[in-house]
mmCIF file of C-alpha atoms in Angstrom:
data_model
loop_
_atom_site.group_PDB
_atom_site.id
_atom_site.type_symbol
_atom_site.label_atom_id
_atom_site.label_comp_id
_atom_site.label_asym_id
_atom_site.label_seq_id
_atom_site.Cartn_x
_atom_site.Cartn_y
_atom_site.Cartn_z
ATOM 1 C CA MET A 83 7.800 -23.290 16.799
ATOM 2 C CA LEU A 84 6.366 -19.795 15.422
ATOM 3 C CA MET A 85 8.282 -18.720 12.643
ATOM 4 C CA PRO A 86 7.286 -22.267 10.511
ATOM 5 C CA ASP A 87 3.951 -21.822 11.118
ATOM 6 C CA LEU A 88 3.654 -18.763 9.963
ATOM 7 C CA MET A 89 5.586 -19.945 6.980
ATOM 8 C CA GLU A 90 3.421 -23.126 6.345
ATOM 9 C CA LEU A 91 0.419 -20.438 6.263
ATOM 10 C CA LEU A 92 1.519 -18.584 3.826
ATOM 11 C CA GLU A 93 3.012 -22.150 1.413
ATOM 12 C CA ASN A 94 -0.656 -23.150 1.248
ATOM 13 C CA MET A 95 -1.701 -19.735 -0.006
ATOM 14 C CA GLN A 96 -2.403 -19.438 -4.213
ATOM 15 C CA PRO A 97 0.581 -17.721 -5.583
ATOM 16 C CA ASP A 98 -2.060 -15.871 -7.790
ATOM 17 C CA GLN A 99 -2.920 -15.349 -3.926
ATOM 18 C CA LYS A 100 -4.269 -11.604 -2.067
ATOM 19 C CA ILE A 101 -2.684 -12.297 1.871
ATOM 20 C CA ASN A 102 -5.174 -11.399 4.112
ATOM 21 C CA TYR A 103 -3.009 -10.389 6.886
ATOM 22 C CA ASP A 104 -5.390 -9.536 9.389
ATOM 23 C CA ARG A 105 -6.774 -13.426 8.830
ATOM 24 C CA LEU A 106 -3.648 -14.284 8.500
ATOM 25 C CA LEU A 107 -2.959 -12.971 12.765
ATOM 26 C CA GLU A 108 -5.559 -14.363 13.713
ATOM 27 C CA LYS A 109 -4.590 -18.239 12.928
ATOM 28 C CA MET A 110 -1.148 -17.201 14.559
ATOM 29 C CA ILE A 111 -3.146 -16.293 17.828
ATOM 30 C CA LEU A 112 -5.178 -19.755 17.791
ATOM 31 C CA THR A 113 -2.073 -21.728 17.134
ATOM 32 C CA TRP A 114 0.106 -19.205 19.725
ATOM 33 C CA GLN A 115 -3.322 -19.913 21.969
ATOM 34 C CA GLU A 116 -2.817 -24.138 21.495
ATOM 35 C CA GLU A 117 0.502 -23.562 22.215
ATOM 36 C CA GLY A 118 -0.037 -21.749 25.396
ATOM 37 C CA VAL A 119 2.377 -19.324 24.310
ATOM 38 C CA ARG A 120 2.872 -14.915 24.183
ATOM 39 C CA PRO A 121 5.620 -14.760 22.182
ATOM 40 C CA LYS A 122 6.795 -10.943 21.927
ATOM 41 C CA ILE A 123 6.380 -8.784 19.052
ATOM 42 C CA LEU A 124 8.748 -6.083 17.626
ATOM 43 C CA LEU A 125 6.001 -3.743 15.671
ATOM 44 C CA HIS A 126 7.087 0.455 13.352
ATOM 45 C CA SER A 127 4.943 3.290 15.018
ATOM 46 C CA CYS A 128 4.846 6.245 12.751
ATOM 47 C CA CYS A 129 3.173 8.297 15.129
ATOM 48 C CA ALA A 130 0.623 8.025 18.182
ATOM 49 C CA PRO A 131 -2.723 7.979 15.580
ATOM 50 C CA CYS A 132 -1.775 4.907 14.139
ATOM 51 C CA SER A 133 -0.605 2.270 16.862
ATOM 52 C CA THR A 134 -3.441 3.136 19.606
ATOM 53 C CA TYR A 135 -6.360 0.301 17.876
ATOM 54 C CA THR A 136 -3.100 -2.235 16.930
ATOM 55 C CA LEU A 137 -1.795 -2.158 20.592
ATOM 56 C CA GLU A 138 -5.370 -2.406 21.333
ATOM 57 C CA TYR A 139 -5.083 -5.495 20.425
ATOM 58 C CA LEU A 140 -1.750 -7.330 19.392
ATOM 59 C CA THR A 141 -0.999 -6.888 23.675
ATOM 60 C CA LYS A 142 -3.938 -9.628 24.845
ATOM 61 C CA TYR A 143 -1.799 -11.885 23.154
ATOM 62 C CA ALA A 144 1.487 -10.827 22.877
ATOM 63 C CA ASP A 145 4.131 -9.506 24.678
ATOM 64 C CA VAL A 146 4.566 -5.831 21.923
ATOM 65 C CA THR A 147 8.048 -3.098 21.935
ATOM 66 C CA LEU A 148 6.723 -0.023 19.552
ATOM 67 C CA TYR A 149 9.261 0.468 16.985
ATOM 68 C CA PHE A 150 10.025 3.694 16.244
ATOM 69 C CA ALA A 151 11.563 4.422 12.856
ATOM 70 C CA ASN A 152 10.817 7.029 11.471
ATOM 71 C CA SER A 153 14.218 9.269 9.843
ATOM 72 C CA ASN A 154 11.618 10.326 6.809
ATOM 73 C CA ILE A 155 9.808 12.177 8.427
ATOM 74 C CA HIS A 156 10.466 15.689 7.894
ATOM 75 C CA PRO A 157 11.454 17.759 9.185
ATOM 76 C CA ARG A 158 12.780 17.145 12.114
ATOM 77 C CA LEU A 159 10.150 19.644 14.815
ATOM 78 C CA GLU A 160 8.064 17.403 13.014
ATOM 79 C CA PHE A 161 10.067 13.882 13.620
ATOM 80 C CA GLU A 162 10.669 14.603 17.220
ATOM 81 C CA ARG A 163 6.775 15.873 18.116
ATOM 82 C CA ARG A 164 5.542 12.511 16.650
ATOM 83 C CA LYS A 165 8.386 10.577 18.926
ATOM 84 C CA GLU A 166 6.558 12.550 22.095
ATOM 85 C CA VAL A 167 3.371 11.489 21.083
ATOM 86 C CA GLN A 168 4.757 7.802 20.787
ATOM 87 C CA ALA A 169 5.976 8.199 23.807
ATOM 88 C CA ASP A 170 3.355 9.910 26.419
ATOM 89 C CA PHE A 171 1.110 7.362 25.134
ATOM 90 C CA VAL A 172 2.768 4.343 25.084
ATOM 91 C CA ALA A 173 3.487 5.533 28.738
ATOM 92 C CA ALA A 174 -0.003 6.463 29.087
ATOM 93 C CA PHE A 175 -1.929 3.756 27.571
ATOM 94 C CA ASN A 176 0.074 1.146 29.999
ATOM 95 C CA GLU A 177 -1.008 3.177 32.749
ATOM 96 C CA ARG A 178 -4.337 2.976 31.676
ATOM 97 C CA THR A 179 -4.091 -1.214 30.845
ATOM 98 C CA GLY A 180 -1.505 -3.158 32.960
ATOM 99 C CA GLN A 181 0.610 -3.704 30.150
ATOM 100 C CA GLN A 182 4.658 -3.132 29.973
ATOM 101 C CA VAL A 183 4.834 -2.207 26.435
ATOM 102 C CA GLU A 184 8.726 -0.718 25.474
ATOM 103 C CA PHE A 185 9.155 1.910 23.529
ATOM 104 C CA ILE A 186 12.153 2.397 21.230
ATOM 105 C CA ALA A 187 12.776 5.353 19.469
ATOM 106 C CA GLU A 188 15.872 6.134 16.638
ATOM 107 C CA ALA A 189 18.117 8.702 16.226
ATOM 108 C CA TYR A 190 16.879 9.945 13.460
ATOM 109 C CA GLN A 191 19.234 10.039 10.028
ATOM 110 C CA PRO A 192 17.831 12.061 7.254
ATOM 111 C CA GLN A 193 20.563 11.707 5.771
ATOM 112 C CA GLU A 194 20.609 7.392 5.861
ATOM 113 C CA PHE A 195 16.694 8.001 4.284
ATOM 114 C CA LEU A 196 18.462 10.116 1.015
ATOM 115 C CA CYS A 197 20.450 8.174 -0.058
ATOM 116 C CA VAL A 198 18.648 4.732 -0.138
ATOM 117 C CA VAL A 199 15.676 6.678 -2.619
ATOM 118 C CA LYS A 200 18.372 8.854 -4.023
ATOM 119 C CA GLY A 201 16.483 8.330 -7.543
ATOM 120 C CA LEU A 202 13.770 7.063 -6.335
ATOM 121 C CA GLU A 203 11.764 11.058 -6.587
ATOM 122 C CA GLU A 204 9.515 10.821 -8.263
ATOM 123 C CA GLU A 205 7.699 7.327 -7.577
ATOM 124 C CA PRO A 206 3.751 7.111 -6.146
ATOM 125 C CA GLU A 207 3.507 6.594 -2.964
ATOM 126 C CA GLY A 208 3.267 2.837 -1.489
ATOM 127 C CA GLY A 209 5.498 2.554 -4.949
ATOM 128 C CA LEU A 210 9.071 1.737 -5.231
ATOM 129 C CA ARG A 211 10.647 4.611 -2.616
ATOM 130 C CA CYS A 212 8.263 2.862 0.331
ATOM 131 C CA SER A 213 9.695 -0.512 -0.445
ATOM 132 C CA ALA A 214 13.309 1.588 0.591
ATOM 133 C CA CYS A 215 11.691 3.794 2.882
ATOM 134 C CA PHE A 216 10.196 -0.077 4.286
ATOM 135 C CA GLN A 217 13.842 -2.149 4.117
ATOM 136 C CA MET A 218 15.959 0.435 5.302
ATOM 137 C CA ARG A 219 14.498 0.296 8.948
ATOM 138 C CA LEU A 220 13.404 -3.387 8.000
ATOM 139 C CA THR A 221 16.982 -3.541 7.898
ATOM 140 C CA LYS A 222 18.623 -1.557 10.422
ATOM 141 C CA GLN A 223 21.207 -3.638 13.243
ATOM 142 C CA HIS A 224 20.979 -3.336 17.259
#
């Protein structure tokens, strides 16, 4: 029910048109409200500061599970620090808002990341290396 609406919205765009994701989300939320549904969203987060506003906004309309999968972060100590701060933030957010945001943290596997981006070391920020990293996280099997 929800995915066809998203696909329909995307199909109505011009081939060279840039996607305004905020506007697209607004249309999706309107559809959810019209249909009386509260979807479940799996949201990736790299750190607590990046998830604050997104959680405040999305939890008004959907049940959110925060997904921390960041084997690209180095060193391990920084990964563990971010994971702990993110988990603490989710707990505090739930207590403060009465929400029930779930938190899933993947194991730290930097070798997997290094294998995926091998040969892309010189890529600029936002280039093919980032795309490979995104793809790695989006295709993880659970």
